[in-house]
mmCIF file of C-alpha atoms and ligand atoms in Angstrom:
data_model
loop_
_atom_site.group_PDB
_atom_site.id
_atom_site.type_symbol
_atom_site.label_atom_id
_atom_site.label_comp_id
_atom_site.label_asym_id
_atom_site.label_seq_id
_atom_site.Cartn_x
_atom_site.Cartn_y
_atom_site.Cartn_z
ATOM 1 C CA UNK A 1 63.545 129.510 135.250
ATOM 2 C CA UNK A 2 64.469 126.777 137.673
ATOM 3 C CA UNK A 3 61.774 124.347 136.569
ATOM 4 C CA UNK A 4 63.416 123.729 133.210
ATOM 5 C CA UNK A 5 66.633 122.549 134.847
ATOM 6 C CA UNK A 6 70.257 123.351 134.253
ATOM 7 C CA UNK A 7 70.957 125.570 131.264
ATOM 8 C CA UNK A 8 73.217 123.692 128.915
ATOM 9 C CA UNK A 9 74.003 125.326 125.590
ATOM 10 C CA UNK A 10 76.098 123.176 123.268
ATOM 11 C CA UNK A 11 74.524 121.301 120.428
ATOM 12 C CA UNK A 12 71.420 123.419 121.008
ATOM 13 C CA UNK A 13 73.382 126.562 120.191
ATOM 14 C CA UNK A 14 72.020 128.364 117.127
ATOM 15 C CA UNK A 15 69.462 125.766 116.061
ATOM 16 C CA UNK A 16 66.861 128.508 116.496
ATOM 17 C CA UNK A 17 67.183 131.886 114.803
ATOM 18 C CA UNK A 18 65.358 134.902 116.194
ATOM 19 C CA UNK A 19 65.111 137.508 113.456
ATOM 20 C CA UNK A 20 63.482 140.892 113.959
ATOM 21 C CA UNK A 21 62.833 143.800 111.647
ATOM 22 C CA UNK A 22 64.378 146.519 113.802
ATOM 23 C CA UNK A 23 66.244 147.097 117.021
ATOM 24 C CA UNK A 24 63.021 148.766 118.197
ATOM 25 C CA UNK A 25 61.564 145.228 118.338
ATOM 26 C CA UNK A 26 64.167 144.024 120.855
ATOM 27 C CA UNK A 27 62.369 145.139 124.049
ATOM 28 C CA UNK A 28 59.532 142.753 123.151
ATOM 29 C CA UNK A 29 61.650 139.998 121.622
ATOM 30 C CA UNK A 30 63.969 139.850 124.642
ATOM 31 C CA UNK A 31 61.239 137.776 126.294
ATOM 32 C CA UNK A 32 61.530 135.262 123.448
ATOM 33 C CA UNK A 33 65.317 135.118 123.606
ATOM 34 C CA UNK A 34 65.299 134.772 127.384
ATOM 35 C CA UNK A 35 62.732 131.962 127.271
ATOM 36 C CA UNK A 36 64.767 130.028 124.701
ATOM 37 C CA UNK A 37 67.846 130.365 126.911
ATOM 38 C CA UNK A 38 65.876 129.049 129.868
ATOM 39 C CA UNK A 39 65.294 125.876 127.854
ATOM 40 C CA UNK A 40 69.012 125.673 127.100
ATOM 41 C CA UNK A 41 68.778 127.047 123.569
ATOM 42 C CA UNK A 42 71.181 129.855 122.658
ATOM 43 C CA UNK A 43 69.555 131.437 119.606
ATOM 44 C CA UNK A 44 71.163 133.162 116.676
ATOM 45 C CA UNK A 45 69.767 136.719 116.862
ATOM 46 C CA UNK A 46 69.656 138.995 113.826
ATOM 47 C CA UNK A 47 68.089 142.292 112.768
ATOM 48 C CA UNK A 48 66.953 141.829 109.193
ATOM 49 C CA UNK A 49 64.185 143.723 107.441
ATOM 50 C CA UNK A 50 62.025 142.414 104.610
ATOM 51 C CA UNK A 51 61.719 145.992 103.369
ATOM 52 C CA UNK A 52 64.973 147.703 104.331
ATOM 53 C CA UNK A 53 67.357 144.800 103.682
ATOM 54 C CA UNK A 54 65.387 142.449 101.401
ATOM 55 C CA UNK A 55 68.531 140.971 99.832
ATOM 56 C CA UNK A 56 69.931 140.013 103.240
ATOM 57 C CA UNK A 57 66.571 138.518 104.223
ATOM 58 C CA UNK A 58 66.596 136.358 101.104
ATOM 59 C CA UNK A 59 70.194 135.215 101.595
ATOM 60 C CA UNK A 60 69.579 134.472 105.269
ATOM 61 C CA UNK A 61 66.559 132.279 104.563
ATOM 62 C CA UNK A 62 68.268 130.442 101.700
ATOM 63 C CA UNK A 63 71.361 129.659 103.790
ATOM 64 C CA UNK A 64 69.644 128.950 107.125
ATOM 65 C CA UNK A 65 69.202 125.171 106.803
ATOM 66 C CA UNK A 66 72.798 124.756 105.595
ATOM 67 C CA UNK A 67 73.959 126.575 108.735
ATOM 68 C CA UNK A 68 72.150 124.114 110.988
ATOM 69 C CA UNK A 69 69.188 126.302 111.843
ATOM 70 C CA UNK A 70 66.047 124.211 112.369
ATOM 71 C CA UNK A 71 63.426 126.802 113.296
ATOM 72 C CA UNK A 72 63.214 130.504 112.480
ATOM 73 C CA UNK A 73 61.278 132.932 114.649
ATOM 74 C CA UNK A 74 60.543 136.107 112.689
ATOM 75 C CA UNK A 75 59.168 139.193 114.436
ATOM 76 C CA UNK A 76 58.142 142.482 112.909
ATOM 77 C CA UNK A 77 55.691 145.307 113.269
ATOM 78 C CA UNK A 78 53.664 147.465 110.846
ATOM 79 C CA UNK A 79 53.309 145.841 107.372
ATOM 80 C CA UNK A 80 55.142 142.839 108.748
ATOM 81 C CA UNK A 81 56.387 140.876 105.766
ATOM 82 C CA UNK A 82 59.510 139.446 107.380
ATOM 83 C CA UNK A 83 58.087 136.062 108.369
ATOM 84 C CA UNK A 84 56.431 135.583 104.984
ATOM 85 C CA UNK A 85 59.467 136.739 103.038
ATOM 86 C CA UNK A 86 61.650 134.219 104.887
ATOM 87 C CA UNK A 87 59.042 131.465 104.494
ATOM 88 C CA UNK A 88 59.074 132.033 100.742
ATOM 89 C CA UNK A 89 62.749 131.095 100.569
ATOM 90 C CA UNK A 90 63.100 128.140 102.942
ATOM 91 C CA UNK A 91 61.192 125.007 103.904
ATOM 92 C CA UNK A 92 62.247 125.402 107.546
ATOM 93 C CA UNK A 93 59.319 126.084 109.899
ATOM 94 C CA UNK A 94 58.767 129.825 110.363
ATOM 95 C CA UNK A 95 57.144 131.118 113.533
ATOM 96 C CA UNK A 96 55.839 134.642 113.063
ATOM 97 C CA UNK A 97 55.495 137.157 115.884
ATOM 98 C CA UNK A 98 53.439 140.234 114.985
ATOM 99 C CA UNK A 99 54.518 143.244 117.006
ATOM 100 C CA UNK A 100 52.800 146.444 118.049
ATOM 101 C CA UNK A 101 55.038 149.152 116.599
ATOM 102 C CA UNK A 102 54.823 152.680 117.943
ATOM 103 C CA UNK A 103 53.109 153.951 114.780
ATOM 104 C CA UNK A 104 50.859 150.908 114.498
ATOM 105 C CA UNK A 105 47.066 150.715 114.753
ATOM 106 C CA UNK A 106 47.257 148.367 117.776
ATOM 107 C CA UNK A 107 49.258 145.769 115.873
ATOM 108 C CA UNK A 108 46.387 144.745 113.594
ATOM 109 C CA UNK A 109 48.542 145.664 110.586
ATOM 110 C CA UNK A 110 51.320 143.272 111.670
ATOM 111 C CA UNK A 111 48.923 140.546 112.795
ATOM 112 C CA UNK A 112 47.190 140.335 109.432
ATOM 113 C CA UNK A 113 50.411 140.764 107.459
ATOM 114 C CA UNK A 114 51.994 137.864 109.327
ATOM 115 C CA UNK A 115 49.000 135.539 109.540
ATOM 116 C CA UNK A 116 47.350 135.923 106.155
ATOM 117 C CA UNK A 117 49.799 133.876 104.118
ATOM 118 C CA UNK A 118 48.614 132.355 100.853
ATOM 119 C CA UNK A 119 48.049 128.580 100.719
ATOM 120 C CA UNK A 120 51.342 126.754 100.236
ATOM 121 C CA UNK A 121 53.619 129.084 102.223
ATOM 122 C CA UNK A 122 52.635 128.839 105.904
ATOM 123 C CA UNK A 123 53.764 131.000 108.799
ATOM 124 C CA UNK A 124 52.845 129.764 112.281
ATOM 125 C CA UNK A 125 51.578 133.066 113.637
ATOM 126 C CA UNK A 126 51.657 133.724 117.359
ATOM 127 C CA UNK A 127 49.719 136.250 119.424
ATOM 128 C CA UNK A 128 50.604 139.939 119.288
ATOM 129 C CA UNK A 129 53.454 141.339 121.322
ATOM 130 C CA UNK A 130 54.836 139.843 124.530
ATOM 131 C CA UNK A 131 52.539 136.797 124.590
ATOM 132 C CA UNK A 132 53.550 136.000 121.033
ATOM 133 C CA UNK A 133 57.234 136.483 121.807
ATOM 134 C CA UNK A 134 57.074 134.032 124.710
ATOM 135 C CA UNK A 135 54.898 131.551 122.839
ATOM 136 C CA UNK A 136 57.212 131.635 119.835
ATOM 137 C CA UNK A 137 60.027 130.399 122.036
ATOM 138 C CA UNK A 138 57.882 127.662 123.550
ATOM 139 C CA UNK A 139 56.556 126.613 120.137
ATOM 140 C CA UNK A 140 60.112 126.378 118.800
ATOM 141 C CA UNK A 141 61.007 124.181 121.767
ATOM 142 C CA UNK A 142 57.955 122.010 121.049
ATOM 143 C CA UNK A 143 59.127 121.506 117.460
ATOM 144 C CA UNK A 144 62.663 120.614 118.551
ATOM 145 C CA UNK A 145 61.351 118.390 121.357
ATOM 146 C CA UNK A 146 59.893 116.010 118.771
ATOM 147 C CA UNK A 147 63.433 114.737 118.251
ATOM 148 C CA UNK A 148 65.034 115.690 121.578
ATOM 149 C CA UNK A 149 63.967 113.832 124.716
ATOM 150 C CA UNK A 150 65.667 116.309 127.056
ATOM 151 C CA UNK A 151 63.683 119.196 125.625
ATOM 152 C CA UNK A 152 60.517 117.102 125.813
ATOM 153 C CA UNK A 153 61.184 116.511 129.515
ATOM 154 C CA UNK A 154 61.828 120.216 130.082
ATOM 155 C CA UNK A 155 58.495 121.032 128.455
ATOM 156 C CA UNK A 156 56.706 118.660 130.829
ATOM 157 C CA UNK A 157 58.454 120.340 133.794
ATOM 158 C CA UNK A 158 57.530 123.755 132.439
ATOM 159 C CA UNK A 159 53.851 122.825 132.179
ATOM 160 C CA UNK A 160 53.861 121.372 135.704
ATOM 161 C CA UNK A 161 55.419 124.553 137.116
ATOM 162 C CA UNK A 162 52.937 126.712 135.226
ATOM 163 C CA UNK A 163 50.050 124.629 136.591
ATOM 164 C CA UNK A 164 51.410 124.928 140.155
ATOM 165 C CA UNK A 165 51.717 128.709 139.868
ATOM 166 C CA UNK A 166 48.113 129.069 138.702
ATOM 167 C CA UNK A 167 46.837 126.856 141.525
ATOM 168 C CA UNK A 168 48.818 128.951 144.009
ATOM 169 C CA UNK A 169 47.219 132.116 142.629
ATOM 170 C CA UNK A 170 43.802 130.506 143.021
ATOM 171 C CA UNK A 171 44.583 129.572 146.634
ATOM 172 C CA UNK A 172 45.842 133.086 147.406
ATOM 173 C CA UNK A 173 42.563 134.780 146.456
HETATM 174 C C1 LIG B 1 59.198 147.006 111.183
HETATM 175 O O1 LIG B 1 58.880 148.337 111.331
HETATM 176 C C2 LIG B 1 60.003 146.648 112.387
HETATM 177 O O2 LIG B 1 59.881 145.289 112.669
HETATM 178 C C3 LIG B 1 59.448 147.534 113.466
HETATM 179 O O3 LIG B 1 58.474 146.845 114.247
HETATM 180 C C4 LIG B 1 58.750 148.661 112.693
HETATM 181 C C5 LIG B 1 59.354 150.020 112.952
HETATM 182 O O4 LIG B 1 60.744 149.988 112.747
HETATM 183 P P1 LIG B 1 61.661 151.207 113.205
HETATM 184 O O5 LIG B 1 61.217 152.398 112.431
HETATM 185 O O6 LIG B 1 61.448 151.380 114.690
HETATM 186 O O7 LIG B 1 63.072 150.790 112.882
HETATM 187 O O8 LIG B 1 59.886 146.763 110.016
#
């Protein structure tokens, strides 16, 4: 994505973690990973399940801040407890991406499981599927941009490019 400028990993390496419940989530979450990279953020990517590897999920969340992670993006389908389970064990911001799993009733299961957190343990829940995957990356950048002027500038460029594309589509009709 040219509009966000030169990709420069470095101190922005691994400040964002992208965690997903299964490798079957990767086709959707690749859009999230790619978008982060376009902003110069090389994420830590893990497959961790709230149900299949609950001990690893707990350890990951408890150690994340110590490892320099600032934002965790958690994606899962079906009874998607990953984002909430991580949120329960860290005060880092958790961005939840509900996914439409192959055996899912249109992702409603994951959407409600991710969004309906009890008061006191929030998960910033994105849209279902690809839109949510992309928006999770952008939302993570927005959080980091509060204390990073270069990311803030890249966000402005991104919005300008997005605006231009939409105007071009309007003109082409
Ligand atoms: C969830 O169950 C995963 O996040 C995935 O979306 C869904 C199905 O997992 P697999 O059976 O494909 O591994 O935990």
